[in-house]
mmCIF file of C-alpha atoms in Angstrom:
data_model
loop_
_atom_site.group_PDB
_atom_site.id
_atom_site.type_symbol
_atom_site.label_atom_id
_atom_site.label_comp_id
_atom_site.label_asym_id
_atom_site.label_seq_id
_atom_site.Cartn_x
_atom_site.Cartn_y
_atom_site.Cartn_z
ATOM 1 C CA MET A 1 -9.540 -0.387 34.953
ATOM 2 C CA LYS A 2 -9.921 -2.715 32.063
ATOM 3 C CA LEU A 3 -10.854 -1.702 28.475
ATOM 4 C CA ILE A 4 -13.014 -3.645 26.009
ATOM 5 C CA ILE A 5 -11.871 -2.479 22.595
ATOM 6 C CA VAL A 6 -13.668 -3.116 19.327
ATOM 7 C CA ILE A 7 -11.317 -3.085 16.248
ATOM 8 C CA ASP A 8 -12.472 -1.743 12.900
ATOM 9 C CA ARG A 9 -9.308 -1.720 10.888
ATOM 10 C CA ASP A 10 -10.807 -0.439 7.599
ATOM 11 C CA ASP A 11 -13.005 2.216 9.228
ATOM 12 C CA ASP A 12 -16.498 0.970 8.164
ATOM 13 C CA ILE A 13 -17.883 2.862 11.070
ATOM 14 C CA GLY A 14 -16.352 6.115 10.034
ATOM 15 C CA ARG A 15 -17.391 5.742 6.357
ATOM 16 C CA LYS A 16 -20.899 4.484 6.955
ATOM 17 C CA THR A 17 -21.939 6.464 9.977
ATOM 18 C CA GLU A 18 -21.575 10.073 11.356
ATOM 19 C CA PHE A 19 -19.527 8.729 14.316
ATOM 20 C CA LYS A 20 -15.791 9.520 14.643
ATOM 21 C CA THR A 21 -13.600 7.179 16.627
ATOM 22 C CA PRO A 22 -12.601 6.526 19.329
ATOM 23 C CA ILE A 23 -16.184 5.995 20.516
ATOM 24 C CA VAL A 24 -16.340 5.556 24.185
ATOM 25 C CA GLY A 25 -19.135 4.256 26.342
ATOM 26 C CA ARG A 26 -21.996 1.824 26.199
ATOM 27 C CA LYS A 27 -24.603 4.279 25.013
ATOM 28 C CA ALA A 28 -22.404 5.721 22.287
ATOM 29 C CA SER A 29 -21.410 2.349 21.098
ATOM 30 C CA ILE A 30 -25.095 1.243 20.808
ATOM 31 C CA ASP A 31 -25.914 4.484 18.891
ATOM 32 C CA ALA A 32 -23.001 3.766 16.475
ATOM 33 C CA ALA A 33 -24.062 0.167 16.088
ATOM 34 C CA ILE A 34 -27.671 1.154 15.326
ATOM 35 C CA GLN A 35 -26.622 3.738 12.761
ATOM 36 C CA LEU A 36 -24.234 1.240 11.119
ATOM 37 C CA GLY A 37 -27.023 -1.397 11.073
ATOM 38 C CA ILE A 38 -29.394 1.014 9.364
ATOM 39 C CA THR A 39 -26.753 1.918 6.757
ATOM 40 C CA ASP A 40 -25.492 -1.500 6.177
ATOM 41 C CA PRO A 41 -27.176 -4.339 8.112
ATOM 42 C CA GLU A 42 -24.753 -6.962 6.660
ATOM 43 C CA ASP A 43 -21.650 -5.412 7.937
ATOM 44 C CA SER A 44 -19.787 -7.771 10.332
ATOM 45 C CA ASP A 45 -18.645 -4.902 12.486
ATOM 46 C CA LEU A 46 -22.155 -4.514 13.657
ATOM 47 C CA ASN A 47 -22.166 -7.958 15.311
ATOM 48 C CA THR A 48 -18.686 -7.199 16.730
ATOM 49 C CA ILE A 49 -20.027 -4.142 18.509
ATOM 50 C CA PHE A 50 -22.944 -5.974 20.078
ATOM 51 C CA GLY A 51 -20.632 -8.758 21.061
ATOM 52 C CA ALA A 52 -18.456 -6.319 22.870
ATOM 53 C CA ILE A 53 -21.425 -4.809 24.650
ATOM 54 C CA LYS A 54 -22.469 -8.160 25.717
ATOM 55 C CA ILE A 55 -19.089 -8.777 27.291
ATOM 56 C CA TYR A 56 -19.197 -5.347 28.913
ATOM 57 C CA ASP A 57 -22.593 -5.928 30.480
ATOM 58 C CA ARG A 58 -21.572 -9.342 31.933
ATOM 59 C CA MET A 59 -18.372 -7.897 33.406
ATOM 60 C CA LYS A 60 -20.186 -5.008 34.783
ATOM 61 C CA THR A 61 -22.694 -7.408 36.475
ATOM 62 C CA GLU A 62 -19.748 -9.201 37.999
ATOM 63 C CA GLY A 63 -18.574 -5.905 39.564
ATOM 64 C CA GLU A 64 -15.609 -5.250 37.388
ATOM 65 C CA ASP A 65 -14.298 -1.811 36.490
ATOM 66 C CA VAL A 66 -14.516 -1.841 32.732
ATOM 67 C CA GLU A 67 -15.080 0.556 29.794
ATOM 68 C CA ILE A 68 -15.934 -0.109 26.165
ATOM 69 C CA ALA A 69 -14.429 1.663 23.311
ATOM 70 C CA ILE A 70 -14.451 1.406 19.444
ATOM 71 C CA ILE A 71 -11.432 2.294 17.475
ATOM 72 C CA SER A 72 -10.975 2.367 13.667
ATOM 73 C CA GLY A 73 -8.224 2.766 11.091
ATOM 74 C CA ASP A 74 -8.633 3.906 7.500
ATOM 75 C CA GLU A 75 -10.103 2.697 4.211
ATOM 76 C CA ASN A 76 -6.449 2.383 2.913
ATOM 77 C CA VAL A 77 -5.576 -0.614 5.107
ATOM 78 C CA GLY A 78 -1.909 -0.626 5.891
ATOM 79 C CA VAL A 79 0.398 1.960 7.245
ATOM 80 C CA ILE A 80 -2.175 4.737 7.262
ATOM 81 C CA SER A 81 -4.871 2.731 9.046
ATOM 82 C CA ASP A 82 -2.510 1.241 11.705
ATOM 83 C CA SER A 83 -0.966 4.576 12.401
ATOM 84 C CA ARG A 84 -4.410 5.943 13.058
ATOM 85 C CA ILE A 85 -5.243 2.992 15.276
ATOM 86 C CA ALA A 86 -2.043 3.479 17.326
ATOM 87 C CA GLU A 87 -2.930 7.199 17.902
ATOM 88 C CA GLN A 88 -6.372 6.192 19.244
ATOM 89 C CA VAL A 89 -4.918 3.459 21.476
ATOM 90 C CA ASP A 90 -2.426 5.981 22.906
ATOM 91 C CA TYR A 91 -5.368 8.344 23.536
ATOM 92 C CA LEU A 92 -7.381 5.665 25.437
ATOM 93 C CA LYS A 93 -4.352 4.679 27.526
ATOM 94 C CA LYS A 94 -3.831 8.230 28.504
ATOM 95 C CA LYS A 95 -7.501 8.984 29.063
ATOM 96 C CA PHE A 96 -8.335 5.940 31.255
ATOM 97 C CA ASN A 97 -4.880 4.925 32.554
ATOM 98 C CA ALA A 98 -5.873 1.340 31.867
ATOM 99 C CA THR A 99 -3.329 -1.517 31.792
ATOM 100 C CA ASN A 100 -5.477 -4.503 30.573
ATOM 101 C CA VAL A 101 -7.705 -4.854 27.477
ATOM 102 C CA ILE A 102 -9.961 -7.415 25.958
ATOM 103 C CA LEU A 103 -10.062 -7.225 22.251
ATOM 104 C CA VAL A 104 -13.191 -7.991 20.139
ATOM 105 C CA THR A 105 -12.823 -8.446 16.359
ATOM 106 C CA ASP A 106 -14.820 -10.078 13.490
ATOM 107 C CA GLY A 107 -11.771 -12.361 12.854
ATOM 108 C CA SER A 108 -10.835 -10.894 9.466
ATOM 109 C CA GLU A 109 -7.964 -8.472 9.104
ATOM 110 C CA ASP A 110 -8.583 -6.588 12.335
ATOM 111 C CA GLU A 111 -6.316 -9.052 14.244
ATOM 112 C CA PHE A 112 -3.271 -7.836 12.358
ATOM 113 C CA VAL A 113 -3.149 -4.798 14.657
ATOM 114 C CA ILE A 114 -2.993 -6.821 17.863
ATOM 115 C CA PRO A 115 0.829 -6.341 18.082
ATOM 116 C CA ILE A 116 0.216 -2.540 18.156
ATOM 117 C CA ILE A 117 -2.239 -2.796 21.064
ATOM 118 C CA SER A 118 -0.227 -5.412 22.945
ATOM 119 C CA SER A 119 2.718 -3.036 22.881
ATOM 120 C CA ARG A 120 0.759 -0.596 25.042
ATOM 121 C CA PHE A 121 -1.658 -2.776 26.973
ATOM 122 C CA ARG A 122 -1.673 -6.377 28.398
ATOM 123 C CA VAL A 123 -4.071 -8.200 26.295
ATOM 124 C CA ASP A 124 -6.144 -10.509 28.629
ATOM 125 C CA ALA A 125 -8.310 -12.023 25.790
ATOM 126 C CA VAL A 126 -9.131 -11.825 22.067
ATOM 127 C CA ASN A 127 -12.861 -12.467 21.352
ATOM 128 C CA ARG A 128 -13.610 -13.266 17.762
ATOM 129 C CA ILE A 129 -17.337 -12.735 16.830
ATOM 130 C CA VAL A 130 -18.338 -15.224 14.158
ATOM 131 C CA VAL A 131 -21.802 -14.690 12.601
ATOM 132 C CA LYS A 132 -24.112 -17.647 12.325
ATOM 133 C CA GLN A 133 -25.755 -18.026 8.939
ATOM 134 C CA SER A 134 -28.680 -20.047 7.788
ATOM 135 C CA LYS A 135 -27.897 -22.981 5.427
ATOM 136 C CA SER A 136 -29.525 -21.182 2.488
ATOM 137 C CA LEU A 137 -27.138 -18.259 2.916
ATOM 138 C CA GLU A 138 -24.125 -20.555 3.010
ATOM 139 C CA SER A 139 -24.481 -21.611 -0.584
ATOM 140 C CA THR A 140 -21.473 -21.057 -2.786
ATOM 141 C CA TYR A 141 -23.232 -18.594 -4.998
ATOM 142 C CA TYR A 142 -24.155 -16.342 -2.071
ATOM 143 C CA LEU A 143 -20.811 -16.426 -0.574
ATOM 144 C CA ILE A 144 -18.981 -15.657 -3.835
ATOM 145 C CA LYS A 145 -21.478 -12.882 -4.570
ATOM 146 C CA LYS A 146 -21.026 -11.205 -1.167
ATOM 147 C CA MET A 147 -17.218 -11.464 -1.460
ATOM 148 C CA PHE A 148 -17.203 -9.713 -4.793
ATOM 149 C CA GLU A 149 -19.406 -6.966 -3.427
ATOM 150 C CA ASP A 150 -16.736 -6.112 -0.989
ATOM 151 C CA PRO A 151 -14.603 -3.456 -2.610
ATOM 152 C CA LYS A 152 -11.359 -4.673 -1.013
ATOM 153 C CA ILE A 153 -11.853 -8.285 -2.202
ATOM 154 C CA ALA A 154 -12.981 -7.112 -5.612
ATOM 155 C CA LYS A 155 -9.909 -5.007 -6.076
ATOM 156 C CA ALA A 156 -7.625 -7.872 -4.958
ATOM 157 C CA THR A 157 -9.297 -10.548 -7.179
ATOM 158 C CA LEU A 158 -11.247 -9.088 -10.104
ATOM 159 C CA SER A 159 -8.584 -6.552 -11.163
ATOM 160 C CA PRO A 160 -5.710 -9.064 -11.702
ATOM 161 C CA LEU A 161 -8.204 -11.534 -13.184
ATOM 162 C CA GLY A 162 -9.408 -8.944 -15.676
ATOM 163 C CA ILE A 163 -5.960 -7.893 -16.605
ATOM 164 C CA ILE A 164 -4.952 -11.645 -17.170
ATOM 165 C CA LEU A 165 -7.875 -12.250 -19.402
ATOM 166 C CA LEU A 166 -7.134 -9.049 -21.454
ATOM 167 C CA ILE A 167 -3.431 -10.021 -21.885
ATOM 168 C CA PHE A 168 -4.457 -13.519 -22.995
ATOM 169 C CA SER A 169 -7.167 -12.271 -25.415
ATOM 170 C CA ILE A 170 -4.833 -9.592 -26.956
ATOM 171 C CA PHE A 171 -1.934 -12.062 -27.646
ATOM 172 C CA SER A 172 -4.359 -14.745 -28.891
ATOM 173 C CA LEU A 173 -5.719 -12.358 -31.435
ATOM 174 C CA LEU A 174 -2.232 -11.538 -32.529
ATOM 175 C CA GLY A 175 -1.331 -15.213 -32.780
ATOM 176 C CA LEU A 176 1.290 -14.961 -30.081
ATOM 177 C CA ARG A 177 0.003 -17.316 -27.397
ATOM 178 C CA ASP A 178 3.388 -18.432 -26.143
ATOM 179 C CA ILE A 179 4.358 -14.766 -25.490
ATOM 180 C CA GLY A 180 0.940 -14.335 -23.982
ATOM 181 C CA TYR A 181 1.553 -17.017 -21.464
ATOM 182 C CA GLY A 182 4.992 -15.757 -20.613
ATOM 183 C CA THR A 183 3.468 -12.210 -20.020
ATOM 184 C CA ILE A 184 0.708 -13.637 -17.797
ATOM 185 C CA VAL A 185 3.227 -15.496 -15.620
ATOM 186 C CA PHE A 186 5.378 -12.336 -15.468
ATOM 187 C CA PHE A 187 2.272 -10.301 -14.486
ATOM 188 C CA ILE A 188 1.205 -12.855 -11.683
ATOM 189 C CA GLY A 189 4.802 -13.040 -10.292
ATOM 190 C CA SER A 190 4.893 -9.161 -10.199
ATOM 191 C CA TYR A 191 1.486 -8.930 -8.524
ATOM 192 C CA LEU A 192 2.547 -11.479 -5.875
ATOM 193 C CA LEU A 193 5.622 -9.560 -5.042
ATOM 194 C CA LEU A 194 3.820 -6.334 -4.887
ATOM 195 C CA LYS A 195 1.451 -7.904 -2.425
ATOM 196 C CA ALA A 196 4.098 -9.549 -0.408
ATOM 197 C CA TYR A 197 5.919 -6.255 0.193
ATOM 198 C CA GLY A 198 2.755 -4.146 0.580
ATOM 199 C CA MET A 199 3.628 -2.046 -2.482
ATOM 200 C CA ASP A 200 0.114 -2.552 -3.899
ATOM 201 C CA TYR A 201 -1.037 0.038 -1.513
ATOM 202 C CA ALA A 202 1.511 2.567 -2.956
ATOM 203 C CA ILE A 203 0.123 1.912 -6.421
ATOM 204 C CA GLU A 204 -3.436 2.260 -5.298
ATOM 205 C CA ASP A 205 -2.484 5.473 -3.548
ATOM 206 C CA TYR A 206 -0.907 6.767 -6.823
ATOM 207 C CA PHE A 207 -4.057 6.203 -8.877
ATOM 208 C CA SER A 208 -6.102 7.755 -6.017
ATOM 209 C CA THR A 209 -3.843 10.817 -6.191
ATOM 210 C CA ILE A 210 -4.415 10.855 -9.990
ATOM 211 C CA LYS A 211 -8.236 10.704 -9.466
ATOM 212 C CA ASN A 212 -8.156 13.472 -6.821
ATOM 213 C CA SER A 213 -6.025 15.727 -8.942
ATOM 214 C CA LEU A 214 -8.499 15.386 -11.827
ATOM 215 C CA LEU A 215 -11.498 16.095 -9.675
ATOM 216 C CA GLU A 216 -9.904 19.010 -7.968
ATOM 217 C CA GLY A 217 -8.704 20.402 -11.397
ATOM 218 C CA ARG A 218 -4.860 20.488 -10.418
ATOM 219 C CA PHE A 219 -2.176 20.826 -13.102
ATOM 220 C CA SER A 220 -0.351 18.015 -11.253
ATOM 221 C CA PHE A 221 -2.854 15.605 -12.979
ATOM 222 C CA ILE A 222 -0.981 16.127 -16.232
ATOM 223 C CA ILE A 223 2.377 15.489 -14.468
ATOM 224 C CA TYR A 224 0.945 12.216 -12.984
ATOM 225 C CA ILE A 225 -0.252 11.038 -16.287
ATOM 226 C CA VAL A 226 3.230 11.752 -17.844
ATOM 227 C CA SER A 227 4.848 9.717 -15.072
ATOM 228 C CA LEU A 228 2.504 6.836 -15.853
ATOM 229 C CA ILE A 229 3.369 6.963 -19.564
ATOM 230 C CA LEU A 230 7.089 7.024 -18.720
ATOM 231 C CA VAL A 231 6.851 3.986 -16.565
ATOM 232 C CA ILE A 232 5.031 2.146 -19.318
ATOM 233 C CA VAL A 233 7.563 3.198 -21.909
ATOM 234 C CA GLY A 234 10.328 1.935 -19.436
ATOM 235 C CA ILE A 235 8.620 -1.497 -19.149
ATOM 236 C CA ILE A 236 8.463 -1.704 -23.011
ATOM 237 C CA GLN A 237 12.116 -0.715 -23.319
ATOM 238 C CA GLY A 238 13.196 -3.279 -20.659
ATOM 239 C CA LEU A 239 11.258 -6.004 -22.559
ATOM 240 C CA ASN A 240 12.952 -4.863 -25.792
ATOM 241 C CA SER A 241 16.385 -5.186 -24.137
ATOM 242 C CA VAL A 242 15.424 -8.623 -22.859
ATOM 243 C CA TRP A 243 14.353 -9.677 -26.437
ATOM 244 C CA LYS A 244 17.686 -8.421 -27.712
ATOM 245 C CA LEU A 245 19.438 -10.646 -25.345
ATOM 246 C CA LEU A 246 17.347 -13.697 -26.030
ATOM 247 C CA ASN A 247 18.015 -13.408 -29.717
ATOM 248 C CA SER A 248 21.771 -13.360 -29.260
ATOM 249 C CA PRO A 249 23.776 -16.462 -30.292
ATOM 250 C CA VAL A 250 24.683 -17.500 -26.630
ATOM 251 C CA ALA A 251 21.845 -18.332 -24.277
ATOM 252 C CA ALA A 252 21.568 -16.015 -21.271
ATOM 253 C CA GLY A 253 20.622 -17.020 -17.742
ATOM 254 C CA ALA A 254 17.838 -15.602 -15.618
ATOM 255 C CA VAL A 255 20.136 -13.162 -13.755
ATOM 256 C CA TYR A 256 21.220 -11.639 -17.028
ATOM 257 C CA LEU A 257 17.660 -11.372 -18.330
ATOM 258 C CA ILE A 258 16.564 -9.573 -15.154
ATOM 259 C CA THR A 259 19.592 -7.306 -15.263
ATOM 260 C CA THR A 260 19.047 -6.458 -18.801
ATOM 261 C CA PHE A 261 15.366 -5.536 -18.116
ATOM 262 C CA ILE A 262 16.622 -3.205 -15.390
ATOM 263 C CA TYR A 263 19.287 -1.727 -17.757
ATOM 264 C CA GLY A 264 16.635 -1.049 -20.419
ATOM 265 C CA SER A 265 13.845 0.274 -18.208
ATOM 266 C CA LEU A 266 15.725 1.996 -15.467
ATOM 267 C CA TRP A 267 16.018 5.604 -16.513
ATOM 268 C CA TRP A 268 12.513 5.697 -17.958
ATOM 269 C CA THR A 269 11.251 4.519 -14.705
ATOM 270 C CA ILE A 270 13.294 6.882 -12.710
ATOM 271 C CA ALA A 271 12.022 9.742 -14.919
ATOM 272 C CA GLY A 272 8.548 8.595 -14.086
ATOM 273 C CA GLY A 273 9.360 8.598 -10.364
ATOM 274 C CA VAL A 274 10.838 12.067 -10.673
ATOM 275 C CA SER A 275 7.692 13.194 -12.441
ATOM 276 C CA ILE A 276 5.603 11.916 -9.503
ATOM 277 C CA ILE A 277 7.773 13.895 -7.069
ATOM 278 C CA VAL A 278 7.520 16.981 -9.214
ATOM 279 C CA GLY A 279 3.807 16.564 -8.971
ATOM 280 C CA ARG A 280 3.849 16.285 -5.200
ATOM 281 C CA ILE A 281 6.079 19.300 -5.104
ATOM 282 C CA PHE A 282 3.659 21.218 -7.235
ATOM 283 C CA ASP A 283 0.681 20.296 -5.000
ATOM 284 C CA ALA A 284 2.709 21.078 -1.787
ATOM 285 C CA PHE A 285 3.460 24.628 -3.311
ATOM 286 C CA ILE A 286 -0.150 25.236 -4.067
ATOM 287 C CA GLU A 287 -1.207 24.141 -0.555
ATOM 288 C CA LYS A 288 1.700 25.951 1.019
ATOM 289 C CA LYS A 289 3.125 22.854 2.677
ATOM 290 C CA PRO A 290 6.849 21.955 3.240
ATOM 291 C CA MET A 291 8.541 20.684 0.066
ATOM 292 C CA ARG A 292 11.997 19.850 1.359
ATOM 293 C CA ARG A 293 11.461 16.154 1.845
ATOM 294 C CA TYR A 294 10.207 15.879 -1.769
ATOM 295 C CA ILE A 295 13.432 17.468 -3.036
ATOM 296 C CA SER A 296 15.422 15.118 -0.793
ATOM 297 C CA MET A 297 13.468 12.210 -2.274
ATOM 298 C CA MET A 298 14.483 13.295 -5.795
ATOM 299 C CA PHE A 299 18.104 13.117 -5.047
ATOM 300 C CA LEU A 300 17.830 9.819 -3.311
ATOM 301 C CA LEU A 301 15.926 8.389 -6.258
ATOM 302 C CA PHE A 302 18.553 9.604 -8.574
ATOM 303 C CA SER A 303 21.231 8.128 -6.413
ATOM 304 C CA ALA A 304 19.511 4.714 -6.390
ATOM 305 C CA GLY A 305 19.224 4.863 -10.180
ATOM 306 C CA LEU A 306 22.920 5.425 -10.536
ATOM 307 C CA ILE A 307 23.721 2.357 -8.346
ATOM 308 C CA PHE A 308 21.289 0.072 -10.289
ATOM 309 C CA TRP A 309 22.495 1.438 -13.657
ATOM 310 C CA GLY A 310 26.153 0.992 -12.811
ATOM 311 C CA GLY A 311 25.627 -2.602 -11.511
ATOM 312 C CA SER A 312 23.526 -3.606 -14.529
ATOM 313 C CA VAL A 313 26.028 -2.271 -17.064
ATOM 314 C CA TYR A 314 28.969 -4.198 -15.216
ATOM 315 C CA ILE A 315 26.866 -7.409 -15.253
ATOM 316 C CA ILE A 316 25.546 -7.470 -18.776
ATOM 317 C CA SER A 317 28.853 -6.295 -20.204
ATOM 318 C CA SER A 318 29.959 -9.900 -20.030
ATOM 319 C CA THR A 319 27.185 -10.947 -22.648
ATOM 320 C CA GLU A 320 27.744 -10.891 -26.419
ATOM 321 C CA ALA A 321 24.671 -8.621 -26.988
ATOM 322 C CA TYR A 322 26.287 -5.904 -24.924
ATOM 323 C CA ALA A 323 29.932 -6.551 -25.602
ATOM 324 C CA HIS A 324 30.375 -2.842 -26.691
ATOM 325 C CA LEU A 325 30.146 -1.917 -22.935
ATOM 326 C CA ARG A 326 32.740 -4.367 -21.811
ATOM 327 C CA GLU A 327 35.774 -1.988 -22.285
ATOM 328 C CA ASN A 328 34.405 0.837 -20.055
ATOM 329 C CA ALA A 329 32.161 -1.353 -17.780
ATOM 330 C CA LEU A 330 34.213 -1.009 -14.685
ATOM 331 C CA TYR A 331 34.721 2.790 -15.219
ATOM 332 C CA TYR A 332 31.017 3.283 -15.556
ATOM 333 C CA PHE A 333 30.335 1.255 -12.464
ATOM 334 C CA MET A 334 32.782 3.133 -10.223
ATOM 335 C CA MET A 335 31.617 6.570 -11.610
ATOM 336 C CA ALA A 336 28.012 5.538 -11.001
ATOM 337 C CA LEU A 337 28.824 4.664 -7.348
ATOM 338 C CA PHE A 338 30.658 7.998 -6.862
ATOM 339 C CA GLY A 339 27.757 9.834 -8.357
ATOM 340 C CA ALA A 340 25.275 8.024 -6.128
ATOM 341 C CA PHE A 341 27.385 8.782 -3.199
ATOM 342 C CA VAL A 342 27.409 12.459 -4.039
ATOM 343 C CA SER A 343 23.716 12.612 -4.881
ATOM 344 C CA GLY A 344 22.889 10.789 -1.632
ATOM 345 C CA ILE A 345 24.860 13.297 0.442
ATOM 346 C CA ILE A 346 23.103 16.215 -1.355
ATOM 347 C CA GLY A 347 19.759 14.559 -0.734
ATOM 348 C CA VAL A 348 20.222 13.786 3.028
ATOM 349 C CA LEU A 349 22.730 15.854 4.908
ATOM 350 C CA PRO A 350 21.581 19.502 4.148
ATOM 351 C CA PHE A 351 17.915 18.701 4.740
ATOM 352 C CA ARG A 352 18.625 16.915 8.059
ATOM 353 C CA HIS A 353 20.610 19.917 9.026
ATOM 354 C CA TYR A 354 17.733 22.228 8.222
ATOM 355 C CA GLY A 355 15.351 19.819 9.987
ATOM 356 C CA SER A 356 17.257 19.997 13.227
ATOM 357 C CA LYS A 357 17.269 23.670 13.069
ATOM 358 C CA ASP A 358 13.480 23.744 12.530
ATOM 359 C CA SER A 359 12.933 21.484 15.650
ATOM 360 C CA ASN A 360 15.122 23.700 17.863
#
């Protein structure tokens, strides 16, 4: 048997219709497409489903043994959505015992999950459904307008643009345009790094957790706010440390500036991270869920903090601004490594031991 699979990575079908994926069969797929079309007639997944049905009908007419299925991920595109897609692909493989698939996508981000599917099936073809538009709809204004109406695109473009404009306006009003330009460049660089390593989803998940805690009236909402304030204070302290180094008689290189920022902001940031973990522990306690992994995370976070702190102290001790650390820099570094080693053992070994007992 061969499967024709429609991929909806961001779960538009699940969010906009009453259907839960995987959706199997021609009739169920048509019903899902009709409901999606009624809810949002401009959704590209609508055309993808009908494109897959067309392929299904043609192959059926040719006498091939095929079935059509729709799989979807999650609104939080990334690890969560791809894990959900992997579970549904495994279910389809077990249910139909199929070996070959034809993938149908709208050509956007859905094709990022092809490696997940190709690890379980032999992919015979990837059919990208491109929607034809009239010339009047292809105007620049319309395209930009439709892009910004998409929540995912709006978050990725409007949010950083708004922050950049706010930074520029604040520093312009204070008469500190040069510092404003530097702050903007720093923000853009940080944003690109977060995007490159997928950490933007973790930040989005953090603010989503704050929102849910507030709406559900949890005490952890206060803890999450405290963690946010601690991180902001840490950034300010790191910038103060950099400013101190910049005003020293001897010019410092980029490595020293980065290390100084880490030295100044580290423990405030670690405290913010610990606060987040405490909030998760509190929520897990209320919901009667296991808390062991959160306690392990706390020790591992502290261990990482010690390593970064010891290394930063050793590096910046060679500068004039932090010459007072020079005498004991090596001692601090070695003790930090020892403390990190002990904290890492406490955070990993006992909990792995208990975990193996639980599995048995």
